[in-house]
PDB file of C-alpha atoms in Angstrom:
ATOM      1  CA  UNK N1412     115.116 -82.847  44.630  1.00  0.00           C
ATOM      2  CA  UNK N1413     115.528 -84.541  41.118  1.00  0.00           C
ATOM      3  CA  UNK N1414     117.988 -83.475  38.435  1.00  0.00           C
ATOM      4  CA  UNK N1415     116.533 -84.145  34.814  1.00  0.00           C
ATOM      5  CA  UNK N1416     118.888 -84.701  32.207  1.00  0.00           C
ATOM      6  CA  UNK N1417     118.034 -83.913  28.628  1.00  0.00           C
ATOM      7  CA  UNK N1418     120.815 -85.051  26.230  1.00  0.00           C
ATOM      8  CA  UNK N1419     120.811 -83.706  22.631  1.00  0.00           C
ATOM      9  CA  UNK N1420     123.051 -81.229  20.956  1.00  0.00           C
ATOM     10  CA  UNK N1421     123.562 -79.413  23.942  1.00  0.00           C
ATOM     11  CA  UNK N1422     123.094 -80.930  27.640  1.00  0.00           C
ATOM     12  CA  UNK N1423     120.544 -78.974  29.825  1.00  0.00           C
ATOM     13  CA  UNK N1424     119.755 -79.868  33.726  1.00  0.00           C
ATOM     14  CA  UNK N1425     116.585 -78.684  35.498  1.00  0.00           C
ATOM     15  CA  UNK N1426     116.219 -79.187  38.959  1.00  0.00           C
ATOM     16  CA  UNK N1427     113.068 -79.819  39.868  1.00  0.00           C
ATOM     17  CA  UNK N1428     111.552 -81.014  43.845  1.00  0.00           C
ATOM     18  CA  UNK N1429     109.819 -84.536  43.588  1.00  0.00           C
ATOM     19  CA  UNK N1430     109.639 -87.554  46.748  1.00  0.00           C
ATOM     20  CA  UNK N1431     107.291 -89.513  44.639  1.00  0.00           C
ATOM     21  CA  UNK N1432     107.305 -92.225  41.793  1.00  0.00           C
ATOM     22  CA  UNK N1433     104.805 -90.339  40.833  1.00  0.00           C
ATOM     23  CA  UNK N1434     106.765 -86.194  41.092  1.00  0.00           C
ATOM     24  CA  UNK N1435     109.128 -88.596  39.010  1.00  0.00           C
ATOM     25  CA  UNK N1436     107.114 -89.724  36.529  1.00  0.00           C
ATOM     26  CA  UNK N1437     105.473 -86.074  36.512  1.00  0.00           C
ATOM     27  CA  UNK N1438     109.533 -84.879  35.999  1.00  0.00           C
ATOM     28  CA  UNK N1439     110.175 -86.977  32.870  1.00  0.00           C
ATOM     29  CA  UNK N1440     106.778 -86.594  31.476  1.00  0.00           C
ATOM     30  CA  UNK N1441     107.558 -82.203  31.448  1.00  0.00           C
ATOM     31  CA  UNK N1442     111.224 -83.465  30.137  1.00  0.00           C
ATOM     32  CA  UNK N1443     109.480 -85.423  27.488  1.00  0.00           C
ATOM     33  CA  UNK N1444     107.387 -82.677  26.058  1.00  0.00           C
ATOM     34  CA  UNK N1445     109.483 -80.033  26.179  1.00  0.00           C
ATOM     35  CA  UNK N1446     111.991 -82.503  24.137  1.00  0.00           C
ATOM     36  CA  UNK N1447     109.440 -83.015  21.278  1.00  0.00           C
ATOM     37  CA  UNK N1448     108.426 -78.618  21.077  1.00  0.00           C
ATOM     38  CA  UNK N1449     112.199 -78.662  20.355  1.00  0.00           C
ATOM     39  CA  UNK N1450     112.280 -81.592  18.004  1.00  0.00           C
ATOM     40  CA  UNK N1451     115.135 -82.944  19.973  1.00  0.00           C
ATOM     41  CA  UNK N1452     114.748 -86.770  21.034  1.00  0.00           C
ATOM     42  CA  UNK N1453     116.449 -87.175  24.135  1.00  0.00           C
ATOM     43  CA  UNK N1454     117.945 -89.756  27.013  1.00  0.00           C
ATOM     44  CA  UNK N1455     116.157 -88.267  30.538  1.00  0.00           C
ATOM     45  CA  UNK N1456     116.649 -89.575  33.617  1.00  0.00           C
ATOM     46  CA  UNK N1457     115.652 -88.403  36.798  1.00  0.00           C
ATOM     47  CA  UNK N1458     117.641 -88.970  39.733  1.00  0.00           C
ATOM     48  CA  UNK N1459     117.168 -88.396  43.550  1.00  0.00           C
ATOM     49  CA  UNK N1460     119.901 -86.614  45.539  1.00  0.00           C
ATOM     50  CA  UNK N1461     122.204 -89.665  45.962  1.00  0.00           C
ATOM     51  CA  UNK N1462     122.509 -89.698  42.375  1.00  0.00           C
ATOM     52  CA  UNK N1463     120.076 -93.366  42.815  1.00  0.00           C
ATOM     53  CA  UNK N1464     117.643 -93.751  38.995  1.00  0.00           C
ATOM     54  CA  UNK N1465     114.009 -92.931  39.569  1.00  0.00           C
ATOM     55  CA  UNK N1466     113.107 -92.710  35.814  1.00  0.00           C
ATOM     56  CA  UNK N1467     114.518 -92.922  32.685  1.00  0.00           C
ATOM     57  CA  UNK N1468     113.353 -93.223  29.002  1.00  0.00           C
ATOM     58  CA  UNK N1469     114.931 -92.583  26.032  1.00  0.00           C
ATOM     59  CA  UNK N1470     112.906 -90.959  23.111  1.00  0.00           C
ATOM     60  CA  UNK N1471     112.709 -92.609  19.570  1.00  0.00           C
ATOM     61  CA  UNK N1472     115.395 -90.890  17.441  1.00  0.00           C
ATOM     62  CA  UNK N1473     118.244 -90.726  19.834  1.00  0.00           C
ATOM     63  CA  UNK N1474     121.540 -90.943  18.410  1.00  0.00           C
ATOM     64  CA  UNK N1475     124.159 -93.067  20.362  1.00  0.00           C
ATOM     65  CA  UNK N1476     127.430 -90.946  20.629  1.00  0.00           C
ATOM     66  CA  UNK N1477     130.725 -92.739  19.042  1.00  0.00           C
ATOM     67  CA  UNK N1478     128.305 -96.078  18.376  1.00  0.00           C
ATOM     68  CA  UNK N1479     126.486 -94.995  15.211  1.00  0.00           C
ATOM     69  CA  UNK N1480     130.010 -93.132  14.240  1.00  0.00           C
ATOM     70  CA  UNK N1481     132.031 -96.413  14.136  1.00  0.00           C
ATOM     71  CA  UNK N1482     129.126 -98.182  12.132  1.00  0.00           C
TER      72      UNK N1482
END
């Protein structure tokens, strides 16, 4: 089981089954898309049940919390 996290104005988590690298990549890859049909660049990362990183990426566009404020 991998949690995906998709961080913009509101954070969502979908749980999703994966074992793979590749049910991983598969995971952020569905995070990904439906990101950009919301126009909402995100930070995913998909995690097994330990909590341990499988994938991450963060979109284009993301704004840094508190960082970009102080600036």
């Amino acid at each position: 089981m991998a949690a995906v996290f998709s961080f913009s104005a509101s954070a969502q988590t979908v749980q999703i089954r994966t074992s793979t690298r590749t049910g991983a990549e598969s995971a952020l890859q569905a995070a990904k898309e439906n990101a950009r049909k919301r126009n909402a660049p995100s930070a995913i990362a998909v995690v097994d049940f330990a909590g341990d990183l499988l994938a991450f990426e963060r979109m284009d566009g993301v704004r840094v919390k508190g960082l970009v404020d102080q600036i």
